[in-house]
């Protein structure tokens, strides 16, 4: 069984704070790691796709890094805003056909105004 | 593009009844995925199709669950008979044909199923 873990499970921060959370995955047979943002009552939306060790991706105030050798990815949010409140999911791609994903349990972020 | 379409959005049924969930993938996407989201287990992959063919159904919990994709624009997930423990949100997602590891899935809005 593949374990994809995320920590912390939930996080409360004040508006303007910067924050980060972690996705841990098996370091062997790595193909790709996808980050999704999932707002309440909506469907998950893709944020980043990470494929190479040392990858860094950035979209506005959100960025992500990847370490495939040790099996983790960090997601950073700079200057959190209430609209960043969501669950952030990582998904580990377990085969080379690009089809079989294992999702982590998510980190639920609440940004308080 | 309308995105991935799922119906119904909410379903409440009684134990023992048959439930059918429907999904229309994004046009041109040849890979389709069914997921179940519960508090206990998070988002689990149930089954996925490639070019209408089921590739991996190892996530389907038991024989009460079945999925079909009769054509490129339609898929169903059926539970017969339904049980209270099947209550969850069921998501459908699709992906482009010939997608590589860098191509993302696009999720539908989900069907919230409650089995009484």
mmCIF file of C-alpha atoms in Angstrom:
data_model
loop_
_atom_site.group_PDB
_atom_site.id
_atom_site.type_symbol
_atom_site.label_atom_id
_atom_site.label_comp_id
_atom_site.label_asym_id
_atom_site.label_seq_id
_atom_site.Cartn_x
_atom_site.Cartn_y
_atom_site.Cartn_z
ATOM 1 C CA UNK A 1 0.000 0.000 0.000
ATOM 2 C CA UNK A 2 1.396 3.360 -0.978
ATOM 3 C CA UNK A 3 1.340 5.939 1.785
ATOM 4 C CA UNK A 4 1.051 9.581 0.902
ATOM 5 C CA UNK A 5 0.961 11.665 4.031
ATOM 6 C CA UNK A 6 0.324 15.324 4.613
ATOM 7 C CA UNK A 7 1.000 17.435 7.648
ATOM 8 C CA UNK A 8 -0.370 19.174 9.471
ATOM 9 C CA UNK A 9 -3.904 17.857 9.141
ATOM 10 C CA UNK A 10 -5.280 21.348 9.710
ATOM 11 C CA UNK A 11 -3.901 24.805 10.180
ATOM 12 C CA UNK A 12 -5.319 28.116 11.349
ATOM 13 C CA UNK A 13 -3.401 31.274 10.541
ATOM 14 C CA UNK A 14 -4.075 34.983 10.667
ATOM 15 C CA UNK A 15 -4.448 37.028 7.514
ATOM 16 C CA UNK A 16 -1.027 38.172 6.392
ATOM 17 C CA UNK A 17 0.852 35.256 7.953
ATOM 18 C CA UNK A 18 2.986 33.049 5.767
ATOM 19 C CA UNK A 19 2.598 29.323 6.132
ATOM 20 C CA UNK A 20 3.781 26.035 4.744
ATOM 21 C CA UNK A 21 2.825 22.396 4.847
ATOM 22 C CA UNK A 22 4.253 19.091 3.776
ATOM 23 C CA UNK A 23 3.446 16.163 1.523
ATOM 24 C CA UNK A 24 5.450 12.956 2.065
ATOM 25 C CA UNK A 25 5.513 10.172 -0.484
ATOM 26 C CA UNK A 26 7.518 7.061 -1.374
ATOM 27 C CA UNK A 27 10.920 8.111 -2.705
ATOM 28 C CA UNK A 28 11.285 5.124 -5.011
ATOM 29 C CA UNK A 29 9.708 4.930 -8.472
ATOM 30 C CA UNK A 30 8.802 8.586 -8.545
ATOM 31 C CA UNK A 31 6.916 9.828 -11.600
ATOM 32 C CA UNK A 32 5.170 13.023 -10.586
ATOM 33 C CA UNK A 33 3.493 14.852 -7.735
ATOM 34 C CA UNK A 34 0.431 17.013 -8.265
ATOM 35 C CA UNK A 35 -0.876 19.652 -5.866
ATOM 36 C CA UNK A 36 -4.585 20.491 -5.788
ATOM 37 C CA UNK A 37 -6.556 23.186 -4.048
ATOM 38 C CA UNK A 38 -9.975 22.122 -2.844
ATOM 39 C CA UNK A 39 -12.430 24.720 -1.606
ATOM 40 C CA UNK A 40 -15.441 23.655 0.414
ATOM 41 C CA UNK A 41 -18.420 22.643 -1.723
ATOM 42 C CA UNK A 42 -16.316 22.772 -4.892
ATOM 43 C CA UNK A 43 -14.160 20.253 -6.712
ATOM 44 C CA UNK A 44 -10.361 19.979 -6.490
ATOM 45 C CA UNK A 45 -8.464 22.260 -8.849
ATOM 46 C CA UNK A 46 -4.919 21.678 -10.014
ATOM 47 C CA UNK A 47 -2.231 23.990 -8.621
ATOM 48 C CA UNK A 48 1.120 22.519 -9.580
ATOM 49 C CA UNK A 49 2.685 19.517 -11.222
ATOM 50 C CA UNK A 50 6.127 18.606 -9.928
ATOM 51 C CA UNK A 51 8.291 16.138 -11.771
ATOM 52 C CA UNK A 52 11.989 16.779 -11.198
ATOM 53 C CA UNK A 53 14.008 16.725 -8.013
ATOM 54 C CA UNK A 54 14.632 20.311 -7.000
ATOM 55 C CA UNK A 55 11.597 21.591 -8.915
ATOM 56 C CA UNK A 56 10.213 24.884 -7.684
ATOM 57 C CA UNK A 57 6.883 26.149 -8.943
ATOM 58 C CA UNK A 58 5.176 29.447 -8.180
ATOM 59 C CA UNK A 59 1.728 30.872 -8.792
ATOM 60 C CA UNK A 60 1.177 34.267 -7.238
ATOM 61 C CA UNK A 61 1.696 33.963 -3.491
ATOM 62 C CA UNK A 62 1.763 30.159 -3.569
ATOM 63 C CA UNK A 63 4.871 28.147 -4.321
ATOM 64 C CA UNK A 64 5.997 24.551 -4.032
ATOM 65 C CA UNK A 65 9.259 22.656 -3.871
ATOM 66 C CA UNK A 66 10.096 19.031 -4.489
ATOM 67 C CA UNK A 67 12.658 16.630 -3.056
ATOM 68 C CA UNK A 68 12.265 13.239 -4.712
ATOM 69 C CA UNK A 69 15.302 11.698 -3.020
ATOM 70 C CA UNK A 70 13.864 12.098 0.433
ATOM 71 C CA UNK A 71 10.240 11.933 -0.663
ATOM 72 C CA UNK A 72 8.669 15.243 0.266
ATOM 73 C CA UNK A 73 7.189 18.372 -1.211
ATOM 74 C CA UNK A 74 6.487 21.656 0.544
ATOM 75 C CA UNK A 75 3.715 24.071 -0.295
ATOM 76 C CA UNK A 76 4.236 27.673 0.815
ATOM 77 C CA UNK A 77 1.719 30.479 0.995
ATOM 78 C CA UNK A 78 3.096 33.958 1.503
ATOM 79 C CA UNK A 79 0.893 36.566 3.127
ATOM 80 C CA UNK A 80 -2.173 34.321 3.539
ATOM 81 C CA UNK A 81 -5.546 35.769 2.643
ATOM 82 C CA UNK A 82 -9.000 34.510 3.664
ATOM 83 C CA UNK A 83 -9.592 33.336 0.097
ATOM 84 C CA UNK A 84 -6.676 30.920 0.518
ATOM 85 C CA UNK A 85 -8.803 28.945 2.966
ATOM 86 C CA UNK A 86 -9.174 25.493 1.434
ATOM 87 C CA UNK A 87 -7.915 21.954 1.698
ATOM 88 C CA UNK A 88 -4.630 21.416 -0.127
ATOM 89 C CA UNK A 89 -4.169 17.931 -1.525
ATOM 90 C CA UNK A 90 -1.108 16.307 -2.951
ATOM 91 C CA UNK A 91 -1.387 13.358 -5.328
ATOM 92 C CA UNK A 92 1.446 10.942 -6.030
ATOM 93 C CA UNK A 93 1.515 9.381 -9.472
ATOM 94 C CA UNK A 94 2.222 5.688 -9.016
ATOM 95 C CA UNK A 95 2.787 4.589 -12.575
ATOM 96 C CA UNK A 96 4.440 5.787 -15.729
ATOM 97 C CA UNK A 97 1.214 5.894 -17.708
ATOM 98 C CA UNK A 98 0.069 9.034 -15.956
ATOM 99 C CA UNK A 99 -3.135 7.531 -14.698
ATOM 100 C CA UNK A 100 -2.946 6.064 -11.239
ATOM 101 C CA UNK A 101 -2.845 8.672 -8.493
ATOM 102 C CA UNK A 102 -2.734 8.208 -4.748
ATOM 103 C CA UNK A 103 -4.022 11.230 -2.882
ATOM 104 C CA UNK A 104 -2.861 12.387 0.492
ATOM 105 C CA UNK A 105 -5.437 13.189 3.191
ATOM 106 C CA UNK A 106 -5.003 16.910 2.698
ATOM 107 C CA UNK A 107 -4.138 19.892 4.864
ATOM 108 C CA UNK A 108 -7.121 22.052 5.741
ATOM 109 C CA UNK A 109 -6.076 25.707 5.902
ATOM 110 C CA UNK A 110 -8.217 28.367 7.538
ATOM 111 C CA UNK A 111 -7.096 31.964 7.213
ATOM 112 C CA UNK A 112 -8.740 34.205 9.759
ATOM 113 C CA UNK A 113 -9.352 37.855 8.840
ATOM 114 C CA UNK B 1 -16.170 24.133 -22.024
ATOM 115 C CA UNK B 2 -18.678 23.008 -19.409
ATOM 116 C CA UNK B 3 -16.105 20.961 -17.553
ATOM 117 C CA UNK B 4 -16.784 17.535 -16.116
ATOM 118 C CA UNK B 5 -20.495 17.104 -15.485
ATOM 119 C CA UNK B 6 -21.886 14.840 -12.805
ATOM 120 C CA UNK B 7 -25.440 13.978 -11.937
ATOM 121 C CA UNK B 8 -27.218 13.941 -9.672
ATOM 122 C CA UNK B 9 -25.491 16.418 -7.358
ATOM 123 C CA UNK B 10 -27.241 14.965 -4.349
ATOM 124 C CA UNK B 11 -28.819 11.567 -3.869
ATOM 125 C CA UNK B 12 -30.623 10.303 -0.816
ATOM 126 C CA UNK B 13 -31.768 6.711 -0.904
ATOM 127 C CA UNK B 14 -32.678 3.876 1.377
ATOM 128 C CA UNK B 15 -30.524 0.898 2.151
ATOM 129 C CA UNK B 16 -30.958 -1.844 -0.407
ATOM 130 C CA UNK B 17 -31.844 0.458 -3.285
ATOM 131 C CA UNK B 18 -29.863 0.670 -6.490
ATOM 132 C CA UNK B 19 -27.976 3.916 -7.050
ATOM 133 C CA UNK B 20 -26.587 5.113 -10.370
ATOM 134 C CA UNK B 21 -24.186 8.027 -10.598
ATOM 135 C CA UNK B 22 -23.423 9.601 -13.946
ATOM 136 C CA UNK B 23 -20.482 11.434 -15.409
ATOM 137 C CA UNK B 24 -19.781 13.256 -18.636
ATOM 138 C CA UNK B 25 -16.066 13.940 -19.116
ATOM 139 C CA UNK B 26 -14.607 16.961 -20.864
ATOM 140 C CA UNK B 27 -14.809 16.537 -24.621
ATOM 141 C CA UNK B 28 -11.572 15.120 -25.989
ATOM 142 C CA UNK B 29 -10.528 13.618 -22.663
ATOM 143 C CA UNK B 30 -10.140 9.878 -23.018
ATOM 144 C CA UNK B 31 -9.247 9.014 -19.455
ATOM 145 C CA UNK B 32 -11.944 8.971 -16.798
ATOM 146 C CA UNK B 33 -11.607 8.389 -13.088
ATOM 147 C CA UNK B 34 -14.099 7.661 -10.311
ATOM 148 C CA UNK B 35 -13.137 8.684 -6.773
ATOM 149 C CA UNK B 36 -14.869 8.412 -3.425
ATOM 150 C CA UNK B 37 -14.270 10.917 -0.663
ATOM 151 C CA UNK B 38 -14.963 10.060 2.959
ATOM 152 C CA UNK B 39 -13.848 11.538 6.247
ATOM 153 C CA UNK B 40 -12.109 8.320 7.222
ATOM 154 C CA UNK B 41 -10.218 7.538 4.027
ATOM 155 C CA UNK B 42 -9.969 10.844 2.170
ATOM 156 C CA UNK B 43 -10.045 10.737 -1.624
ATOM 157 C CA UNK B 44 -9.762 7.176 -2.934
ATOM 158 C CA UNK B 45 -9.497 6.080 -6.539
ATOM 159 C CA UNK B 46 -12.185 3.505 -7.284
ATOM 160 C CA UNK B 47 -11.624 2.811 -10.975
ATOM 161 C CA UNK B 48 -10.274 4.471 -14.072
ATOM 162 C CA UNK B 49 -10.900 4.050 -17.771
ATOM 163 C CA UNK B 50 -8.674 4.720 -20.741
ATOM 164 C CA UNK B 51 -10.410 4.955 -24.120
ATOM 165 C CA UNK B 52 -13.569 3.537 -22.522
ATOM 166 C CA UNK B 53 -11.748 0.448 -21.251
ATOM 167 C CA UNK B 54 -11.473 -0.164 -17.498
ATOM 168 C CA UNK B 55 -7.772 -0.250 -16.671
ATOM 169 C CA UNK B 56 -7.654 -0.616 -12.901
ATOM 170 C CA UNK B 57 -10.655 -1.379 -10.735
ATOM 171 C CA UNK B 58 -8.688 -2.531 -7.721
ATOM 172 C CA UNK B 59 -10.116 0.342 -5.719
ATOM 173 C CA UNK B 60 -13.712 -0.775 -6.142
ATOM 174 C CA UNK B 61 -14.725 -1.790 -2.631
ATOM 175 C CA UNK B 62 -16.797 -4.859 -3.429
ATOM 176 C CA UNK B 63 -19.035 -6.541 -5.941
ATOM 177 C CA UNK B 64 -21.902 -4.228 -5.136
ATOM 178 C CA UNK B 65 -20.016 -1.551 -7.066
ATOM 179 C CA UNK B 66 -19.765 -1.558 -10.837
ATOM 180 C CA UNK B 67 -18.752 1.032 -13.416
ATOM 181 C CA UNK B 68 -19.211 1.283 -17.139
ATOM 182 C CA UNK B 69 -18.131 3.593 -19.889
ATOM 183 C CA UNK B 70 -20.180 2.747 -22.969
ATOM 184 C CA UNK B 71 -18.763 5.624 -24.979
ATOM 185 C CA UNK B 72 -16.259 8.452 -24.743
ATOM 186 C CA UNK B 73 -18.763 10.918 -23.348
ATOM 187 C CA UNK B 74 -20.519 8.984 -20.620
ATOM 188 C CA UNK B 75 -19.787 6.809 -17.618
ATOM 189 C CA UNK B 76 -21.845 5.376 -14.781
ATOM 190 C CA UNK B 77 -21.015 4.141 -11.324
ATOM 191 C CA UNK B 78 -23.640 1.823 -9.914
ATOM 192 C CA UNK B 79 -24.114 0.551 -6.391
ATOM 193 C CA UNK B 80 -26.507 -2.337 -5.953
ATOM 194 C CA UNK B 81 -27.637 -2.852 -3.255
ATOM 195 C CA UNK B 82 -26.602 0.318 -1.470
ATOM 196 C CA UNK B 83 -25.629 0.353 2.196
ATOM 197 C CA UNK B 84 -25.303 3.213 4.722
ATOM 198 C CA UNK B 85 -21.497 2.860 4.670
ATOM 199 C CA UNK B 86 -21.559 3.845 0.992
ATOM 200 C CA UNK B 87 -22.538 7.368 2.002
ATOM 201 C CA UNK B 88 -19.830 9.650 0.640
ATOM 202 C CA UNK B 89 -19.097 12.202 -2.056
ATOM 203 C CA UNK B 90 -18.302 10.538 -5.376
ATOM 204 C CA UNK B 91 -16.144 12.493 -7.804
ATOM 205 C CA UNK B 92 -15.552 11.904 -11.458
ATOM 206 C CA UNK B 93 -12.439 13.325 -13.147
ATOM 207 C CA UNK B 94 -11.133 13.296 -16.687
ATOM 208 C CA UNK B 95 -7.812 13.799 -18.373
ATOM 209 C CA UNK B 96 -6.619 14.342 -21.922
ATOM 210 C CA UNK B 97 -5.994 11.482 -24.269
ATOM 211 C CA UNK B 98 -2.356 10.421 -24.258
ATOM 212 C CA UNK B 99 -1.788 12.420 -21.118
ATOM 213 C CA UNK B 100 1.678 12.410 -19.624
ATOM 214 C CA UNK B 101 2.615 12.547 -15.984
ATOM 215 C CA UNK B 102 2.479 16.336 -16.143
ATOM 216 C CA UNK B 103 -1.132 16.588 -17.252
ATOM 217 C CA UNK B 104 -3.653 17.170 -14.523
ATOM 218 C CA UNK B 105 -7.068 15.728 -13.903
ATOM 219 C CA UNK B 106 -10.151 17.890 -14.046
ATOM 220 C CA UNK B 107 -12.715 17.087 -11.415
ATOM 221 C CA UNK B 108 -16.470 17.266 -11.590
ATOM 222 C CA UNK B 109 -18.537 18.845 -8.824
ATOM 223 C CA UNK B 110 -19.221 15.498 -7.153
ATOM 224 C CA UNK B 111 -22.335 13.613 -6.141
ATOM 225 C CA UNK B 112 -23.138 13.572 -2.455
ATOM 226 C CA UNK B 113 -24.714 10.209 -1.705
ATOM 227 C CA UNK B 114 -26.589 9.512 1.508
ATOM 228 C CA UNK B 115 -27.861 6.008 2.143
ATOM 229 C CA UNK B 116 -30.315 5.822 5.011
#
